Amino acid sequence: MIDNQIKCKKRDRILRVALVMSLSIGTQLPVVAQPRPANPPIAQTASSEVQQLQAQASQLTDQGRYREATPLLEKALQLQETALGKNHPEIAVLLNDLGLSYVRQGQYAKAEPLYQRSIQIREAKSITDQPGFSITLSNLAMLYHLQGQYTKAEPLYVRALAIRERTLGKEHPSIATILGNLAEIFREQGQYAKAEPLYQRSIKIQETAFGQNHPSVAQTLSNLGVLYFDQGKYANAEALLTRALNIRETTLRPGHPEIAVVLHNLAVVSLQQGKYAIAEGLFTRVLTIREKALGQNHPDVAATLQNLAALYDEQANYTKAESLYLRALSIREQTIGRNHPEVAFTLNTLGGVYKKQNQDTKAEPLYLRALRIYETALSKDHPLVAMTLHNLASLYRDRQQYAKAEPLYLRAISIRESRLGSAHPDLATSLNALALLYRDQKQTTKSEPLLLRALAIYEAGLGKEHPRTGIALNHLADLYAIQGQPAKAEPLFLSGLRILEKTVGENHPQTIATLTNLAAFYKALGNSAKSKEFFDRATRARRSVR
């Protein structure tokens, strides 16, 4: 028989390190620069230089050189205002294009008044039933969208969509742009059933209009891939992202920011599936592209830093992870504001790094701040709220504050099951954590079915060789050991160890936890040789980490 009480006391601190990998996957919103009005009345005699400036800016934009394009558009606007006056319809076009240039550089505060002024000019001239007006509405919606202001963004997208369908027809390519952006609004709020058909309709329109290998098709394929990622459909996501990457590498110059979008998303999918070397190479390539094209402090750079940090976090390289999370947090707070959902995401992951290093006093306020941001900006039943609830519950479980932890886990499970489905890996993560809480309280009859369900979800969704599967096997084996069922426990321990050594390495905390569990397991069985073997291996692994 195993001495359950002594065994649990020796291992609790290690076993409570849960593998919860929270990732941010980047999307790209389709945006549209305004076409110039046909035969503008006064502009023909005053805009030759302006047209040249616009053409140069457009060429630079196509090359991803947004910072070089912006001063050309600023000069064009100044010339046109002098020639035509500040309220001419031609000015509305330039205001939109300049606003879009600022958005592409993450300078949202500069863009908003330009879009608003463009809209006001057209509304004053009663020229609101034209494609150009719907483009500015859509781009202002996109600006709010990027800032997480969904209640402002959605009605603008809907109004722009109605104008375009009425004036251009329901199969016009620009309809696909707004459909894609509206789909993003729903995806980011966890409304996946609303988002998917909009993406699919957008792709169908684009393939009909442009062909199957057009960059616009690649963009929407990439975003639909993100939707599947959010739902835990990793094979579907990888297939779409690979197709999108092939299109972009064929049609764009090397180093273009739009190539980085798909590389970034493929890296996240690889990371989620435990393909760490592939993910690191992709993230590093993305970071180089984005810093060169967009500058050191662009929101897209922050997204890449966030996920490269997640890779190091997953591999227990907390020093590297912390510095990258802090840099990502600083960029996001400066560019999109302190109360944006992406700021909350970084707070969550940074809190996780502190928690894993037993720095609870640093972690708890970050989780609580993240929870407030999500519940205010999104909704109280959003999947990101569930993620934060889960993380906060795990913190309380580590402190043995079980009465505080249990209702948070239950709420997280309820949200994840209703919003993500009964087969999503994130649901399994919360089921597994609640099972450990019950195990810690010696409620093993409550723990076992949750662990079995979590294991089945991981094996089906991530595969039988994934790190999360290995950890789930370790937890289930530990429960059987506690229950005095060594015949059930031993093969699960050994399978979990093999998976973890193969995927995250011999020196990872979860591998060490499994080695420690096996040492205690064999000691309780009276097999001192086996116990010493695994104890020594765990000791060597710990020393190599220091």
Short mmCIF file of C-alpha atoms in Angstrom, two decimals, residues 37-393:
data_model
loop_
_atom_site.label_atom_id
_atom_site.label_comp_id
_atom_site.label_asym_id
_atom_site.label_seq_id
_atom_site.Cartn_x
_atom_site.Cartn_y
_atom_site.Cartn_z
CA PRO A 37 -13.89 60.21 -57.42
CA ALA A 38 -14.26 60.18 -61.17
CA ASN A 39 -13.82 63.63 -62.80
CA PRO A 40 -13.64 65.72 -59.63
CA PRO A 41 -14.79 69.25 -60.45
CA ILE A 42 -11.91 71.63 -59.57
CA ALA A 43 -9.20 69.08 -58.84
CA GLN A 44 -8.25 68.58 -62.53
CA THR A 45 -6.40 71.91 -62.59
CA ALA A 46 -4.86 71.64 -59.15
CA SER A 47 -4.03 68.02 -58.42
CA SER A 48 -1.29 66.83 -60.77
CA GLU A 49 1.28 67.01 -57.98
CA VAL A 50 -1.25 65.54 -55.58
CA GLN A 51 -1.91 62.63 -57.91
CA GLN A 52 1.82 61.98 -58.14
CA LEU A 53 2.16 62.06 -54.34
CA GLN A 54 -0.78 59.67 -53.98
CA ALA A 55 0.69 57.29 -56.54
CA GLN A 56 4.04 57.28 -54.74
CA ALA A 57 2.33 56.72 -51.39
CA SER A 58 0.29 53.87 -52.85
CA GLN A 59 3.43 52.21 -54.20
CA LEU A 60 5.17 52.49 -50.82
CA THR A 61 2.09 51.13 -49.05
CA ASP A 62 1.99 48.13 -51.38
CA GLN A 63 5.59 47.44 -50.33
CA GLY A 64 4.70 47.69 -46.64
CA ARG A 65 6.68 50.95 -46.22
CA TYR A 66 3.96 52.78 -44.33
CA ARG A 67 6.15 55.28 -42.50
CA GLU A 68 7.54 56.54 -45.81
CA ALA A 69 4.08 56.83 -47.35
CA THR A 70 2.57 58.96 -44.58
CA PRO A 71 4.43 62.28 -45.18
CA LEU A 72 3.54 62.09 -48.88
CA LEU A 73 -0.15 61.83 -48.01
CA GLU A 74 0.17 64.65 -45.48
CA LYS A 75 1.68 66.89 -48.15
CA ALA A 76 -1.03 65.90 -50.66
CA LEU A 77 -3.73 66.81 -48.13
CA GLN A 78 -2.14 70.20 -47.46
CA LEU A 79 -1.95 71.01 -51.18
CA GLN A 80 -5.55 69.99 -51.81
CA GLU A 81 -6.88 71.97 -48.87
CA THR A 82 -5.12 75.05 -50.26
CA ALA A 83 -6.47 74.46 -53.75
CA LEU A 84 -10.00 73.28 -52.99
CA GLY A 85 -10.87 74.32 -49.46
CA LYS A 86 -11.16 72.14 -46.38
CA ASN A 87 -14.66 70.81 -47.05
CA HIS A 88 -14.38 69.62 -50.65
CA PRO A 89 -15.30 65.94 -51.32
CA GLU A 90 -11.77 65.39 -52.67
CA ILE A 91 -10.47 66.25 -49.18
CA ALA A 92 -12.62 63.47 -47.69
CA VAL A 93 -10.80 60.94 -49.87
CA LEU A 94 -7.35 62.07 -48.72
CA LEU A 95 -8.43 62.21 -45.07
CA ASN A 96 -9.46 58.55 -45.32
CA ASP A 97 -6.19 57.48 -46.94
CA LEU A 98 -4.08 59.37 -44.41
CA GLY A 99 -6.12 57.90 -41.54
CA LEU A 100 -5.53 54.45 -42.94
CA SER A 101 -1.79 55.09 -43.13
CA TYR A 102 -1.74 56.02 -39.45
CA VAL A 103 -3.74 52.91 -38.53
CA ARG A 104 -1.23 50.71 -40.29
CA GLN A 105 1.46 52.19 -38.05
CA GLY A 106 -0.59 51.75 -34.88
CA GLN A 107 -1.14 55.51 -34.46
CA TYR A 108 -4.86 55.24 -33.70
CA ALA A 109 -5.27 58.61 -31.95
CA LYS A 110 -4.13 60.41 -35.11
CA ALA A 111 -6.41 58.37 -37.37
CA GLU A 112 -9.79 58.76 -35.62
CA PRO A 113 -10.34 62.54 -36.18
CA LEU A 114 -9.33 62.16 -39.84
CA TYR A 115 -11.96 59.47 -40.43
CA GLN A 116 -14.59 61.44 -38.52
CA ARG A 117 -13.87 64.59 -40.52
CA SER A 118 -14.07 62.62 -43.78
CA ILE A 119 -17.51 61.31 -42.78
CA GLN A 120 -18.72 64.77 -41.73
CA ILE A 121 -17.70 66.30 -45.08
CA ARG A 122 -19.67 63.72 -47.04
CA GLU A 123 -22.70 63.88 -44.78
CA ALA A 124 -22.74 67.69 -45.13
CA LYS A 125 -22.65 67.33 -48.92
CA SER A 126 -25.32 64.57 -48.88
CA ILE A 127 -23.04 62.12 -50.67
CA THR A 128 -23.53 59.22 -48.31
CA ASP A 129 -24.87 56.64 -50.75
CA GLN A 130 -21.55 56.01 -52.49
CA PRO A 131 -18.91 53.29 -52.10
CA GLY A 132 -16.33 55.85 -50.93
CA PHE A 133 -18.46 56.83 -47.97
CA SER A 134 -18.99 53.20 -46.97
CA ILE A 135 -15.21 52.69 -47.12
CA THR A 136 -14.59 55.42 -44.56
CA LEU A 137 -17.34 54.03 -42.34
CA SER A 138 -15.70 50.62 -42.58
CA ASN A 139 -12.24 51.99 -41.81
CA LEU A 140 -13.50 53.95 -38.78
CA ALA A 141 -15.20 50.74 -37.66
CA MET A 142 -11.88 48.95 -38.08
CA LEU A 143 -10.17 51.58 -35.93
CA TYR A 144 -12.65 51.02 -33.10
CA HIS A 145 -12.35 47.29 -33.69
CA LEU A 146 -8.58 47.40 -33.21
CA GLN A 147 -9.12 49.25 -29.94
CA GLY A 148 -11.61 46.67 -28.68
CA GLN A 149 -14.57 49.07 -28.91
CA TYR A 150 -16.92 46.50 -30.42
CA THR A 151 -20.18 48.31 -29.69
CA LYS A 152 -18.91 51.27 -31.76
CA ALA A 153 -17.46 49.13 -34.53
CA GLU A 154 -20.31 46.71 -35.29
CA PRO A 155 -23.02 49.26 -36.33
CA LEU A 156 -20.52 51.05 -38.57
CA TYR A 157 -19.65 47.80 -40.34
CA VAL A 158 -23.34 46.95 -40.73
CA ARG A 159 -24.12 50.41 -42.15
CA ALA A 160 -21.18 50.20 -44.56
CA LEU A 161 -22.26 46.71 -45.66
CA ALA A 162 -25.81 47.87 -46.40
CA ILE A 163 -24.53 50.77 -48.54
CA ARG A 164 -22.22 48.55 -50.55
CA GLU A 165 -24.79 45.82 -51.16
CA ARG A 166 -27.28 48.46 -52.33
CA THR A 167 -24.86 50.34 -54.60
CA LEU A 168 -22.47 47.62 -55.81
CA GLY A 169 -24.39 44.38 -55.48
CA LYS A 170 -24.00 41.48 -53.05
CA GLU A 171 -21.14 39.83 -54.96
CA HIS A 172 -18.83 42.84 -55.26
CA PRO A 173 -15.28 42.24 -53.93
CA SER A 174 -15.52 45.10 -51.42
CA ILE A 175 -18.48 43.30 -49.82
CA ALA A 176 -16.04 40.55 -48.93
CA THR A 177 -13.86 43.03 -47.06
CA ILE A 178 -16.64 44.15 -44.72
CA LEU A 179 -17.90 40.60 -44.27
CA GLY A 180 -14.42 39.59 -43.15
CA ASN A 181 -14.18 42.45 -40.67
CA LEU A 182 -17.65 41.82 -39.29
CA ALA A 183 -16.71 38.16 -38.89
CA GLU A 184 -13.68 39.28 -36.86
CA ILE A 185 -15.93 41.27 -34.53
CA PHE A 186 -17.94 38.13 -33.81
CA ARG A 187 -14.85 35.88 -33.54
CA GLU A 188 -13.16 38.13 -31.02
CA GLN A 189 -16.32 38.11 -28.90
CA GLY A 190 -16.48 34.32 -29.01
CA GLN A 191 -19.51 34.25 -31.32
CA TYR A 192 -18.05 31.62 -33.62
CA ALA A 193 -21.31 30.42 -35.18
CA LYS A 194 -21.96 33.95 -36.44
CA ALA A 195 -18.42 34.44 -37.71
CA GLU A 196 -17.80 31.28 -39.77
CA PRO A 197 -20.46 31.78 -42.50
CA LEU A 198 -19.34 35.39 -42.97
CA TYR A 199 -15.75 34.26 -43.58
CA GLN A 200 -16.93 31.55 -45.97
CA ARG A 201 -19.10 33.99 -47.93
CA SER A 202 -16.18 36.42 -48.09
CA ILE A 203 -13.82 33.75 -49.49
CA LYS A 204 -16.37 32.68 -52.10
CA ILE A 205 -16.80 36.26 -53.34
CA GLN A 206 -13.03 36.84 -53.48
CA GLU A 207 -12.27 33.59 -55.32
CA THR A 208 -14.95 34.40 -57.91
CA ALA A 209 -13.71 37.96 -58.38
CA PHE A 210 -9.94 37.51 -58.20
CA GLY A 211 -9.15 33.82 -58.53
CA GLN A 212 -8.04 31.33 -55.91
CA ASN A 213 -4.49 32.66 -55.53
CA HIS A 214 -5.13 36.35 -54.88
CA PRO A 215 -3.67 38.06 -51.76
CA SER A 216 -7.17 38.99 -50.58
CA VAL A 217 -8.14 35.32 -50.60
CA ALA A 218 -5.01 34.57 -48.56
CA GLN A 219 -5.99 37.17 -45.98
CA THR A 220 -9.46 35.76 -45.40
CA LEU A 221 -8.17 32.17 -45.41
CA SER A 222 -5.73 33.23 -42.68
CA ASN A 223 -8.48 34.74 -40.56
CA LEU A 224 -10.76 31.72 -40.99
CA GLY A 225 -7.77 29.64 -39.89
CA VAL A 226 -7.67 31.75 -36.72
CA LEU A 227 -11.34 30.97 -36.10
CA TYR A 228 -10.62 27.24 -36.32
CA PHE A 229 -7.65 27.69 -34.00
CA ASP A 230 -9.90 29.38 -31.45
CA GLN A 231 -12.18 26.35 -31.61
CA GLY A 232 -9.30 23.89 -31.17
CA LYS A 233 -9.53 22.65 -34.79
CA TYR A 234 -5.77 22.77 -35.32
CA ALA A 235 -5.53 20.59 -38.44
CA ASN A 236 -8.14 22.75 -40.19
CA ALA A 237 -6.32 25.89 -39.09
CA GLU A 238 -2.91 24.68 -40.26
CA ALA A 239 -4.23 23.68 -43.70
CA LEU A 240 -5.79 27.11 -44.32
CA LEU A 241 -2.78 29.01 -43.01
CA THR A 242 -0.37 26.97 -45.15
CA ARG A 243 -2.47 27.73 -48.24
CA ALA A 244 -2.53 31.43 -47.30
CA LEU A 245 1.27 31.48 -46.83
CA ASN A 246 1.87 29.87 -50.23
CA ILE A 247 -0.27 32.54 -51.88
CA ARG A 248 1.48 35.42 -50.13
CA GLU A 249 5.02 34.19 -50.71
CA THR A 250 4.17 33.85 -54.41
CA THR A 251 2.56 37.27 -54.82
CA LEU A 252 4.42 39.58 -52.38
CA ARG A 253 8.04 40.67 -52.01
CA PRO A 254 10.15 38.89 -49.36
CA GLY A 255 9.83 40.60 -45.99
CA HIS A 256 6.40 42.08 -46.62
CA PRO A 257 4.38 42.57 -43.37
CA GLU A 258 1.47 40.54 -44.74
CA ILE A 259 3.71 37.47 -45.04
CA ALA A 260 4.54 37.95 -41.37
CA VAL A 261 0.84 37.70 -40.44
CA VAL A 262 0.53 34.16 -41.79
CA LEU A 263 3.94 33.08 -40.50
CA HIS A 264 2.92 34.35 -37.07
CA ASN A 265 -0.30 32.37 -37.09
CA LEU A 266 1.39 29.20 -38.32
CA ALA A 267 3.91 29.59 -35.50
CA VAL A 268 1.09 29.81 -32.95
CA VAL A 269 -0.57 26.68 -34.32
CA SER A 270 2.79 24.86 -34.22
CA LEU A 271 3.31 25.97 -30.63
CA GLN A 272 -0.15 24.82 -29.63
CA GLN A 273 0.67 21.37 -31.04
CA GLY A 274 4.01 21.16 -29.20
CA LYS A 275 6.21 21.75 -32.29
CA TYR A 276 8.56 24.08 -30.42
CA ALA A 277 11.57 24.25 -32.76
CA ILE A 278 9.34 25.01 -35.74
CA ALA A 279 7.43 27.65 -33.76
CA GLU A 280 10.57 29.43 -32.52
CA GLY A 281 12.02 29.68 -36.03
CA LEU A 282 8.77 31.12 -37.39
CA PHE A 283 8.36 33.64 -34.54
CA THR A 284 11.95 34.84 -34.90
CA ARG A 285 11.44 35.36 -38.63
CA VAL A 286 8.20 37.26 -37.98
CA LEU A 287 9.83 39.52 -35.39
CA THR A 288 12.62 40.46 -37.81
CA ILE A 289 10.14 41.30 -40.56
CA ARG A 290 7.86 43.35 -38.33
CA GLU A 291 10.52 45.37 -36.53
CA LYS A 292 12.07 46.32 -39.87
CA ALA A 293 8.81 47.17 -41.59
CA LEU A 294 6.73 48.62 -38.76
CA GLY A 295 9.17 49.83 -36.11
CA GLN A 296 10.06 48.61 -32.63
CA ASN A 297 6.81 49.76 -30.94
CA HIS A 298 4.05 48.63 -33.29
CA PRO A 299 1.13 46.55 -31.91
CA ASP A 300 1.99 43.74 -34.33
CA VAL A 301 5.51 43.60 -32.87
CA ALA A 302 3.89 43.28 -29.43
CA ALA A 303 1.81 40.34 -30.67
CA THR A 304 4.94 38.54 -31.85
CA LEU A 305 6.80 39.27 -28.61
CA GLN A 306 3.76 37.94 -26.71
CA ASN A 307 3.85 34.63 -28.50
CA LEU A 308 7.62 34.21 -28.53
CA ALA A 309 7.38 34.74 -24.77
CA ALA A 310 4.69 32.04 -24.63
CA LEU A 311 7.10 29.65 -26.34
CA TYR A 312 9.79 30.28 -23.72
CA ASP A 313 7.15 30.16 -20.97
CA GLU A 314 6.09 26.73 -22.22
CA GLN A 315 9.70 25.55 -22.06
CA ALA A 316 10.10 26.92 -18.49
CA ASN A 317 12.57 29.61 -19.62
CA TYR A 318 10.89 32.18 -17.38
CA THR A 319 13.63 34.82 -17.52
CA LYS A 320 13.31 35.17 -21.29
CA ALA A 321 9.53 34.95 -21.12
CA GLU A 322 9.17 37.67 -18.47
CA SER A 323 11.30 40.21 -20.36
CA LEU A 324 9.35 39.67 -23.59
CA TYR A 325 5.96 39.85 -21.85
CA LEU A 326 6.98 43.12 -20.15
CA ARG A 327 8.07 44.61 -23.47
CA ALA A 328 4.82 43.50 -25.13
CA LEU A 329 2.79 44.97 -22.25
CA SER A 330 4.57 48.32 -22.52
CA ILE A 331 3.95 48.55 -26.28
CA ARG A 332 0.28 47.61 -25.93
CA GLU A 333 -0.45 50.04 -23.12
CA GLN A 334 1.15 52.85 -25.14
CA THR A 335 -0.52 52.10 -28.47
CA ILE A 336 -3.98 50.69 -27.70
CA GLY A 337 -4.60 51.86 -24.13
CA ARG A 338 -4.45 50.34 -20.67
CA ASN A 339 -7.96 48.83 -20.83
CA HIS A 340 -7.77 46.98 -24.13
CA PRO A 341 -8.39 43.20 -24.15
CA GLU A 342 -4.93 42.57 -25.59
CA VAL A 343 -3.42 44.33 -22.57
CA ALA A 344 -5.46 42.01 -20.37
CA PHE A 345 -4.11 39.03 -22.29
CA THR A 346 -0.52 40.06 -21.62
CA LEU A 347 -1.35 40.68 -17.96
CA ASN A 348 -2.68 37.11 -17.80
CA THR A 349 0.40 35.53 -19.28
CA LEU A 350 2.80 37.66 -17.25
CA GLY A 351 0.85 36.68 -14.13
CA GLY A 352 1.33 33.06 -15.15
CA VAL A 353 5.12 33.46 -15.26
CA TYR A 354 5.11 34.89 -11.74
CA LYS A 355 2.79 32.16 -10.48
CA LYS A 356 5.04 29.42 -11.82
CA GLN A 357 7.91 30.97 -9.89
CA ASN A 358 5.80 31.11 -6.69
CA GLN A 359 5.58 34.91 -6.82
CA ASP A 360 1.87 35.00 -5.99
CA THR A 361 1.91 38.58 -4.73
CA LYS A 362 2.95 39.72 -8.20
CA ALA A 363 0.56 37.40 -10.04
CA GLU A 364 -2.77 38.01 -8.24
CA PRO A 365 -3.16 41.77 -8.99
CA LEU A 366 -2.34 41.11 -12.67
CA TYR A 367 -5.08 38.46 -12.91
CA LEU A 368 -7.62 40.67 -11.14
CA ARG A 369 -6.84 43.63 -13.40
CA ALA A 370 -7.14 41.40 -16.48
CA LEU A 371 -10.49 40.07 -15.29
CA ARG A 372 -11.87 43.60 -14.84
CA ILE A 373 -10.74 44.59 -18.33
CA TYR A 374 -12.28 41.53 -20.00
CA GLU A 375 -15.60 41.71 -18.19
CA THR A 376 -15.92 45.40 -19.07
CA ALA A 377 -14.67 45.30 -22.66
CA LEU A 378 -16.14 41.94 -23.73
CA SER A 379 -18.75 40.13 -21.63
CA LYS A 380 -18.89 38.10 -18.46
CA ASP A 381 -19.17 34.83 -20.38
CA HIS A 382 -16.42 35.40 -22.95
CA PRO A 383 -13.79 32.64 -23.34
CA LEU A 384 -11.07 35.09 -22.28
CA VAL A 385 -12.95 35.72 -19.04
CA ALA A 386 -12.91 31.94 -18.54
CA MET A 387 -9.15 31.87 -19.09
CA THR A 388 -8.63 34.50 -16.41
CA LEU A 389 -11.02 32.82 -13.97
CA HIS A 390 -9.10 29.58 -14.47
CA ASN A 391 -5.76 31.24 -13.81
CA LEU A 392 -7.02 33.03 -10.71
CA ALA A 393 -8.57 29.80 -9.41
#
